[in-house]
Amino acid sequence: MSFVESFQRFAHYNQLMNQSVYNAAALITAEQLIENRGAYFKSVLGTLNHILVGDIHWFKRFAQHESQPDMLDYFVNHRLPQSLDEIMYADFTELRRSREIMDQQIISFTAALSDEVLASTLTFRSSKGLEFTKNFGFVLQHVFNHQTHHRGQVSTLLFQMGVDVGVTDFFVLVPSE
């Protein structure tokens, strides 16, 4: 399996797990969704918004890459969140719809990846204005890891409320030989 295929599989896993998490979150009340549960981003809604905010920041940076992937126009045209804890969508239905669109955009983006792009560098500014130049593939790997990390937090918050997200292992998408 190539690195490109690996990222394509991560994009599909990302979509599948987001669907599972959002389906589980839809089972709790609106009050439970926004309740401060002591998590870093306070609530289920806050953490789901943070994942979205992170994706917007990162994919706007990817769009600045010399390969200029056209399929990232959605992110280029999206409003840049002002902080990592910004609640972009207080309405769960709107948040979910935005997540679904972004997941499809991420799948399209990975479908157009090449080994050359993954091996290239990406120069970007952090939210604090610091400039970095990093390997494109490793930065993309970080983005998927970031989502997995925070989905795990949401899964724990939901489990504490009696809602099980179900199987979240990447292994589910590993084909049998």
JSON list of C-alpha atoms in Angstrom, two decimals:
[
{"chain": "A", "resi": 1, "resn": "MET", "atom": "CA", "xyz": [0.00, 0.00, 0.00]},
{"chain": "A", "resi": 2, "resn": "SER", "atom": "CA", "xyz": [1.31, 3.43, -0.92]},
{"chain": "A", "resi": 3, "resn": "PHE", "atom": "CA", "xyz": [1.27, 6.52, 1.28]},
{"chain": "A", "resi": 4, "resn": "VAL", "atom": "CA", "xyz": [-1.39, 8.00, -0.98]},
{"chain": "A", "resi": 5, "resn": "GLU", "atom": "CA", "xyz": [-3.62, 4.94, -0.49]},
{"chain": "A", "resi": 6, "resn": "SER", "atom": "CA", "xyz": [-3.02, 5.14, 3.24]},
{"chain": "A", "resi": 7, "resn": "PHE", "atom": "CA", "xyz": [-4.24, 8.74, 3.38]},
{"chain": "A", "resi": 8, "resn": "GLN", "atom": "CA", "xyz": [-7.23, 7.88, 1.21]},
{"chain": "A", "resi": 9, "resn": "ARG", "atom": "CA", "xyz": [-8.14, 5.14, 3.68]},
{"chain": "A", "resi": 10, "resn": "PHE", "atom": "CA", "xyz": [-7.68, 7.58, 6.59]},
{"chain": "A", "resi": 11, "resn": "ALA", "atom": "CA", "xyz": [-10.07, 10.01, 4.87]},
{"chain": "A", "resi": 12, "resn": "HIS", "atom": "CA", "xyz": [-12.74, 7.31, 4.58]},
{"chain": "A", "resi": 13, "resn": "TYR", "atom": "CA", "xyz": [-12.12, 6.21, 8.18]},
{"chain": "A", "resi": 14, "resn": "ASN", "atom": "CA", "xyz": [-12.41, 9.83, 9.25]},
{"chain": "A", "resi": 15, "resn": "GLN", "atom": "CA", "xyz": [-15.79, 10.13, 7.52]},
{"chain": "A", "resi": 16, "resn": "LEU", "atom": "CA", "xyz": [-17.06, 6.84, 8.95]},
{"chain": "A", "resi": 17, "resn": "MET", "atom": "CA", "xyz": [-16.02, 7.71, 12.51]},
{"chain": "A", "resi": 18, "resn": "ASN", "atom": "CA", "xyz": [-17.45, 11.21, 12.27]},
{"chain": "A", "resi": 19, "resn": "GLN", "atom": "CA", "xyz": [-20.76, 9.67, 11.18]},
{"chain": "A", "resi": 20, "resn": "SER", "atom": "CA", "xyz": [-20.65, 7.31, 14.18]},
{"chain": "A", "resi": 21, "resn": "VAL", "atom": "CA", "xyz": [-19.81, 10.08, 16.63]},
{"chain": "A", "resi": 22, "resn": "TYR", "atom": "CA", "xyz": [-22.48, 12.42, 15.26]},
{"chain": "A", "resi": 23, "resn": "ASN", "atom": "CA", "xyz": [-25.07, 9.62, 15.26]},
{"chain": "A", "resi": 24, "resn": "ALA", "atom": "CA", "xyz": [-24.25, 8.95, 18.91]},
{"chain": "A", "resi": 25, "resn": "ALA", "atom": "CA", "xyz": [-24.28, 12.65, 19.81]},
{"chain": "A", "resi": 26, "resn": "ALA", "atom": "CA", "xyz": [-27.72, 12.95, 18.23]},
{"chain": "A", "resi": 27, "resn": "LEU", "atom": "CA", "xyz": [-29.01, 10.64, 20.99]},
{"chain": "A", "resi": 28, "resn": "ILE", "atom": "CA", "xyz": [-28.32, 13.09, 23.83]},
{"chain": "A", "resi": 29, "resn": "THR", "atom": "CA", "xyz": [-30.38, 16.14, 24.73]},
{"chain": "A", "resi": 30, "resn": "ALA", "atom": "CA", "xyz": [-29.57, 19.67, 23.63]},
{"chain": "A", "resi": 31, "resn": "GLU", "atom": "CA", "xyz": [-28.70, 20.44, 27.25]},
{"chain": "A", "resi": 32, "resn": "GLN", "atom": "CA", "xyz": [-26.29, 17.51, 27.46]},
{"chain": "A", "resi": 33, "resn": "LEU", "atom": "CA", "xyz": [-24.71, 18.56, 24.18]},
{"chain": "A", "resi": 34, "resn": "ILE", "atom": "CA", "xyz": [-23.61, 21.93, 25.59]},
{"chain": "A", "resi": 35, "resn": "GLU", "atom": "CA", "xyz": [-23.06, 20.89, 29.22]},
{"chain": "A", "resi": 36, "resn": "ASN", "atom": "CA", "xyz": [-19.57, 21.69, 30.52]},
{"chain": "A", "resi": 37, "resn": "ARG", "atom": "CA", "xyz": [-18.24, 18.21, 31.32]},
{"chain": "A", "resi": 38, "resn": "GLY", "atom": "CA", "xyz": [-14.75, 19.34, 32.32]},
{"chain": "A", "resi": 39, "resn": "ALA", "atom": "CA", "xyz": [-13.20, 18.49, 28.96]},
{"chain": "A", "resi": 40, "resn": "TYR", "atom": "CA", "xyz": [-10.57, 20.73, 27.38]},
{"chain": "A", "resi": 41, "resn": "PHE", "atom": "CA", "xyz": [-13.18, 22.19, 25.02]},
{"chain": "A", "resi": 42, "resn": "LYS", "atom": "CA", "xyz": [-15.81, 21.87, 27.76]},
{"chain": "A", "resi": 43, "resn": "SER", "atom": "CA", "xyz": [-18.65, 20.03, 26.04]},
{"chain": "A", "resi": 44, "resn": "VAL", "atom": "CA", "xyz": [-19.50, 17.58, 23.29]},
{"chain": "A", "resi": 45, "resn": "LEU", "atom": "CA", "xyz": [-20.55, 20.51, 21.09]},
{"chain": "A", "resi": 46, "resn": "GLY", "atom": "CA", "xyz": [-17.39, 22.46, 21.97]},
{"chain": "A", "resi": 47, "resn": "THR", "atom": "CA", "xyz": [-15.12, 19.54, 21.11]},
{"chain": "A", "resi": 48, "resn": "LEU", "atom": "CA", "xyz": [-16.91, 18.76, 17.85]},
{"chain": "A", "resi": 49, "resn": "ASN", "atom": "CA", "xyz": [-16.61, 22.43, 16.90]},
{"chain": "A", "resi": 50, "resn": "HIS", "atom": "CA", "xyz": [-12.89, 22.35, 17.74]},
{"chain": "A", "resi": 51, "resn": "ILE", "atom": "CA", "xyz": [-12.32, 19.43, 15.36]},
{"chain": "A", "resi": 52, "resn": "LEU", "atom": "CA", "xyz": [-14.05, 21.41, 12.62]},
{"chain": "A", "resi": 53, "resn": "VAL", "atom": "CA", "xyz": [-12.07, 24.57, 13.45]},
{"chain": "A", "resi": 54, "resn": "GLY", "atom": "CA", "xyz": [-8.83, 22.59, 13.27]},
{"chain": "A", "resi": 55, "resn": "ASP", "atom": "CA", "xyz": [-9.75, 21.18, 9.88]},
{"chain": "A", "resi": 56, "resn": "ILE", "atom": "CA", "xyz": [-10.55, 24.63, 8.51]},
{"chain": "A", "resi": 57, "resn": "HIS", "atom": "CA", "xyz": [-7.21, 25.99, 9.69]},
{"chain": "A", "resi": 58, "resn": "TRP", "atom": "CA", "xyz": [-5.20, 23.06, 8.32]},
{"chain": "A", "resi": 59, "resn": "PHE", "atom": "CA", "xyz": [-6.93, 22.74, 4.97]},
{"chain": "A", "resi": 60, "resn": "LYS", "atom": "CA", "xyz": [-6.65, 26.48, 4.36]},
{"chain": "A", "resi": 61, "resn": "ARG", "atom": "CA", "xyz": [-2.90, 25.96, 4.85]},
{"chain": "A", "resi": 62, "resn": "PHE", "atom": "CA", "xyz": [-2.85, 22.99, 2.47]},
{"chain": "A", "resi": 63, "resn": "ALA", "atom": "CA", "xyz": [-4.63, 25.16, -0.10]},
{"chain": "A", "resi": 64, "resn": "GLN", "atom": "CA", "xyz": [-1.62, 27.52, -0.07]},
{"chain": "A", "resi": 65, "resn": "HIS", "atom": "CA", "xyz": [0.66, 24.70, -1.24]},
{"chain": "A", "resi": 66, "resn": "GLU", "atom": "CA", "xyz": [2.32, 25.12, -4.62]},
{"chain": "A", "resi": 67, "resn": "SER", "atom": "CA", "xyz": [0.26, 22.22, -6.01]},
{"chain": "A", "resi": 68, "resn": "GLN", "atom": "CA", "xyz": [-2.82, 24.46, -5.52]},
{"chain": "A", "resi": 69, "resn": "PRO", "atom": "CA", "xyz": [-5.43, 21.71, -5.16]},
{"chain": "A", "resi": 70, "resn": "ASP", "atom": "CA", "xyz": [-8.66, 23.11, -6.63]},
{"chain": "A", "resi": 71, "resn": "MET", "atom": "CA", "xyz": [-10.81, 20.85, -4.49]},
{"chain": "A", "resi": 72, "resn": "LEU", "atom": "CA", "xyz": [-9.76, 22.92, -1.47]},
{"chain": "A", "resi": 73, "resn": "ASP", "atom": "CA", "xyz": [-11.69, 25.97, -2.69]},
{"chain": "A", "resi": 74, "resn": "TYR", "atom": "CA", "xyz": [-14.37, 25.10, -0.14]},
{"chain": "A", "resi": 75, "resn": "PHE", "atom": "CA", "xyz": [-11.86, 25.65, 2.66]},
{"chain": "A", "resi": 76, "resn": "VAL", "atom": "CA", "xyz": [-10.31, 28.72, 1.01]},
{"chain": "A", "resi": 77, "resn": "ASN", "atom": "CA", "xyz": [-13.74, 30.35, 0.87]},
{"chain": "A", "resi": 78, "resn": "HIS", "atom": "CA", "xyz": [-14.70, 29.31, 4.40]},
{"chain": "A", "resi": 79, "resn": "ARG", "atom": "CA", "xyz": [-14.49, 31.91, 7.15]},
{"chain": "A", "resi": 80, "resn": "LEU", "atom": "CA", "xyz": [-11.34, 31.48, 9.24]},
{"chain": "A", "resi": 81, "resn": "PRO", "atom": "CA", "xyz": [-12.22, 30.85, 12.90]},
{"chain": "A", "resi": 82, "resn": "GLN", "atom": "CA", "xyz": [-10.71, 33.43, 15.26]},
{"chain": "A", "resi": 83, "resn": "SER", "atom": "CA", "xyz": [-9.79, 30.96, 17.99]},
{"chain": "A", "resi": 84, "resn": "LEU", "atom": "CA", "xyz": [-9.35, 27.22, 18.41]},
{"chain": "A", "resi": 85, "resn": "ASP", "atom": "CA", "xyz": [-12.26, 27.09, 20.86]},
{"chain": "A", "resi": 86, "resn": "GLU", "atom": "CA", "xyz": [-14.65, 29.12, 18.71]},
{"chain": "A", "resi": 87, "resn": "ILE", "atom": "CA", "xyz": [-18.17, 27.72, 18.51]},
{"chain": "A", "resi": 88, "resn": "MET", "atom": "CA", "xyz": [-18.75, 28.07, 14.78]},
{"chain": "A", "resi": 89, "resn": "TYR", "atom": "CA", "xyz": [-22.05, 26.22, 14.94]},
{"chain": "A", "resi": 90, "resn": "ALA", "atom": "CA", "xyz": [-24.16, 26.34, 18.09]},
{"chain": "A", "resi": 91, "resn": "ASP", "atom": "CA", "xyz": [-26.85, 24.38, 16.24]},
{"chain": "A", "resi": 92, "resn": "PHE", "atom": "CA", "xyz": [-26.01, 20.66, 16.13]},
{"chain": "A", "resi": 93, "resn": "THR", "atom": "CA", "xyz": [-27.78, 20.10, 12.80]},
{"chain": "A", "resi": 94, "resn": "GLU", "atom": "CA", "xyz": [-25.77, 22.89, 11.13]},
{"chain": "A", "resi": 95, "resn": "LEU", "atom": "CA", "xyz": [-22.55, 21.60, 12.69]},
{"chain": "A", "resi": 96, "resn": "ARG", "atom": "CA", "xyz": [-23.27, 18.10, 11.44]},
{"chain": "A", "resi": 97, "resn": "ARG", "atom": "CA", "xyz": [-24.02, 19.34, 7.92]},
{"chain": "A", "resi": 98, "resn": "SER", "atom": "CA", "xyz": [-20.77, 21.29, 7.83]},
{"chain": "A", "resi": 99, "resn": "ARG", "atom": "CA", "xyz": [-18.87, 18.23, 9.08]},
{"chain": "A", "resi": 100, "resn": "GLU", "atom": "CA", "xyz": [-20.42, 16.07, 6.33]},
{"chain": "A", "resi": 101, "resn": "ILE", "atom": "CA", "xyz": [-19.41, 18.56, 3.64]},
{"chain": "A", "resi": 102, "resn": "MET", "atom": "CA", "xyz": [-15.89, 18.84, 5.00]},
{"chain": "A", "resi": 103, "resn": "ASP", "atom": "CA", "xyz": [-15.48, 15.08, 5.19]},
{"chain": "A", "resi": 104, "resn": "GLN", "atom": "CA", "xyz": [-16.44, 14.77, 1.53]},
{"chain": "A", "resi": 105, "resn": "GLN", "atom": "CA", "xyz": [-14.00, 17.57, 0.67]},
{"chain": "A", "resi": 106, "resn": "ILE", "atom": "CA", "xyz": [-11.23, 15.74, 2.55]},
{"chain": "A", "resi": 107, "resn": "ILE", "atom": "CA", "xyz": [-11.99, 12.54, 0.63]},
{"chain": "A", "resi": 108, "resn": "SER", "atom": "CA", "xyz": [-11.80, 14.45, -2.67]},
{"chain": "A", "resi": 109, "resn": "PHE", "atom": "CA", "xyz": [-8.53, 16.05, -1.57]},
{"chain": "A", "resi": 110, "resn": "THR", "atom": "CA", "xyz": [-6.91, 12.71, -0.73]},
{"chain": "A", "resi": 111, "resn": "ALA", "atom": "CA", "xyz": [-8.15, 11.22, -4.03]},
{"chain": "A", "resi": 112, "resn": "ALA", "atom": "CA", "xyz": [-6.04, 13.83, -5.83]},
{"chain": "A", "resi": 113, "resn": "LEU", "atom": "CA", "xyz": [-2.89, 13.40, -3.72]},
{"chain": "A", "resi": 114, "resn": "SER", "atom": "CA", "xyz": [0.39, 12.26, -5.21]},
{"chain": "A", "resi": 115, "resn": "ASP", "atom": "CA", "xyz": [3.58, 10.90, -3.69]},
{"chain": "A", "resi": 116, "resn": "GLU", "atom": "CA", "xyz": [5.32, 14.06, -4.91]},
{"chain": "A", "resi": 117, "resn": "VAL", "atom": "CA", "xyz": [2.97, 16.31, -2.95]},
{"chain": "A", "resi": 118, "resn": "LEU", "atom": "CA", "xyz": [3.29, 14.16, 0.18]},
{"chain": "A", "resi": 119, "resn": "ALA", "atom": "CA", "xyz": [7.10, 14.33, -0.08]},
{"chain": "A", "resi": 120, "resn": "SER", "atom": "CA", "xyz": [7.13, 18.10, -0.59]},
{"chain": "A", "resi": 121, "resn": "THR", "atom": "CA", "xyz": [7.21, 20.79, 2.07]},
{"chain": "A", "resi": 122, "resn": "LEU", "atom": "CA", "xyz": [4.44, 23.02, 3.32]},
{"chain": "A", "resi": 123, "resn": "THR", "atom": "CA", "xyz": [5.23, 26.48, 4.66]},
{"chain": "A", "resi": 124, "resn": "PHE", "atom": "CA", "xyz": [2.53, 27.99, 6.83]},
{"chain": "A", "resi": 125, "resn": "ARG", "atom": "CA", "xyz": [1.85, 30.26, 9.79]},
{"chain": "A", "resi": 126, "resn": "SER", "atom": "CA", "xyz": [0.44, 28.98, 13.04]},
{"chain": "A", "resi": 127, "resn": "SER", "atom": "CA", "xyz": [-2.55, 30.61, 14.71]},
{"chain": "A", "resi": 128, "resn": "LYS", "atom": "CA", "xyz": [0.05, 32.53, 16.77]},
{"chain": "A", "resi": 129, "resn": "GLY", "atom": "CA", "xyz": [1.73, 33.84, 13.62]},
{"chain": "A", "resi": 130, "resn": "LEU", "atom": "CA", "xyz": [4.85, 31.65, 13.77]},
{"chain": "A", "resi": 131, "resn": "GLU", "atom": "CA", "xyz": [6.14, 30.39, 10.43]},
{"chain": "A", "resi": 132, "resn": "PHE", "atom": "CA", "xyz": [6.88, 26.70, 9.93]},
{"chain": "A", "resi": 133, "resn": "THR", "atom": "CA", "xyz": [8.11, 24.60, 7.04]},
{"chain": "A", "resi": 134, "resn": "LYS", "atom": "CA", "xyz": [7.24, 20.93, 7.45]},
{"chain": "A", "resi": 135, "resn": "ASN", "atom": "CA", "xyz": [6.87, 17.81, 5.34]},
{"chain": "A", "resi": 136, "resn": "PHE", "atom": "CA", "xyz": [3.42, 17.89, 3.73]},
{"chain": "A", "resi": 137, "resn": "GLY", "atom": "CA", "xyz": [2.70, 14.21, 4.42]},
{"chain": "A", "resi": 138, "resn": "PHE", "atom": "CA", "xyz": [3.60, 14.46, 8.10]},
{"chain": "A", "resi": 139, "resn": "VAL", "atom": "CA", "xyz": [1.41, 17.54, 8.50]},
{"chain": "A", "resi": 140, "resn": "LEU", "atom": "CA", "xyz": [-1.49, 15.69, 6.87]},
{"chain": "A", "resi": 141, "resn": "GLN", "atom": "CA", "xyz": [-0.85, 12.75, 9.20]},
{"chain": "A", "resi": 142, "resn": "HIS", "atom": "CA", "xyz": [-1.07, 15.18, 12.13]},
{"chain": "A", "resi": 143, "resn": "VAL", "atom": "CA", "xyz": [-4.48, 16.41, 10.91]},
{"chain": "A", "resi": 144, "resn": "PHE", "atom": "CA", "xyz": [-5.93, 12.90, 10.91]},
{"chain": "A", "resi": 145, "resn": "ASN", "atom": "CA", "xyz": [-4.33, 12.18, 14.29]},
{"chain": "A", "resi": 146, "resn": "HIS", "atom": "CA", "xyz": [-5.81, 15.42, 15.67]},
{"chain": "A", "resi": 147, "resn": "GLN", "atom": "CA", "xyz": [-9.30, 14.32, 14.65]},
{"chain": "A", "resi": 148, "resn": "THR", "atom": "CA", "xyz": [-8.84, 10.86, 16.15]},
{"chain": "A", "resi": 149, "resn": "HIS", "atom": "CA", "xyz": [-7.59, 12.34, 19.42]},
{"chain": "A", "resi": 150, "resn": "HIS", "atom": "CA", "xyz": [-10.55, 14.67, 19.86]},
{"chain": "A", "resi": 151, "resn": "ARG", "atom": "CA", "xyz": [-13.11, 12.13, 18.65]},
{"chain": "A", "resi": 152, "resn": "GLY", "atom": "CA", "xyz": [-11.79, 9.92, 21.44]},
{"chain": "A", "resi": 153, "resn": "GLN", "atom": "CA", "xyz": [-12.56, 12.71, 23.90]},
{"chain": "A", "resi": 154, "resn": "VAL", "atom": "CA", "xyz": [-16.09, 13.02, 22.52]},
{"chain": "A", "resi": 155, "resn": "SER", "atom": "CA", "xyz": [-16.51, 9.25, 22.69]},
{"chain": "A", "resi": 156, "resn": "THR", "atom": "CA", "xyz": [-15.57, 9.34, 26.38]},
{"chain": "A", "resi": 157, "resn": "LEU", "atom": "CA", "xyz": [-17.95, 12.22, 27.11]},
{"chain": "A", "resi": 158, "resn": "LEU", "atom": "CA", "xyz": [-20.77, 10.37, 25.39]},
{"chain": "A", "resi": 159, "resn": "PHE", "atom": "CA", "xyz": [-19.96, 7.12, 27.18]},
{"chain": "A", "resi": 160, "resn": "GLN", "atom": "CA", "xyz": [-20.15, 8.98, 30.50]},
{"chain": "A", "resi": 161, "resn": "MET", "atom": "CA", "xyz": [-23.70, 9.93, 29.49]},
{"chain": "A", "resi": 162, "resn": "GLY", "atom": "CA", "xyz": [-24.60, 6.33, 28.67]},
{"chain": "A", "resi": 163, "resn": "VAL", "atom": "CA", "xyz": [-24.11, 6.52, 24.89]},
{"chain": "A", "resi": 164, "resn": "ASP", "atom": "CA", "xyz": [-21.70, 4.12, 23.18]},
{"chain": "A", "resi": 165, "resn": "VAL", "atom": "CA", "xyz": [-20.21, 5.29, 19.88]},
{"chain": "A", "resi": 166, "resn": "GLY", "atom": "CA", "xyz": [-19.43, 1.70, 18.93]},
{"chain": "A", "resi": 167, "resn": "VAL", "atom": "CA", "xyz": [-16.29, 0.29, 17.35]},
{"chain": "A", "resi": 168, "resn": "THR", "atom": "CA", "xyz": [-13.84, 3.06, 16.52]},
{"chain": "A", "resi": 169, "resn": "ASP", "atom": "CA", "xyz": [-10.81, 1.02, 15.49]},
{"chain": "A", "resi": 170, "resn": "PHE", "atom": "CA", "xyz": [-9.14, 1.85, 12.19]},
{"chain": "A", "resi": 171, "resn": "PHE", "atom": "CA", "xyz": [-8.79, -1.92, 11.84]},
{"chain": "A", "resi": 172, "resn": "VAL", "atom": "CA", "xyz": [-12.41, -1.98, 10.66]},
{"chain": "A", "resi": 173, "resn": "LEU", "atom": "CA", "xyz": [-11.28, -0.55, 7.31]},
{"chain": "A", "resi": 174, "resn": "VAL", "atom": "CA", "xyz": [-8.23, -2.79, 6.90]},
{"chain": "A", "resi": 175, "resn": "PRO", "atom": "CA", "xyz": [-9.00, -5.20, 4.07]},
{"chain": "A", "resi": 176, "resn": "SER", "atom": "CA", "xyz": [-8.52, -8.92, 4.57]},
{"chain": "A", "resi": 177, "resn": "GLU", "atom": "CA", "xyz": [-5.71, -10.47, 2.60]}
]
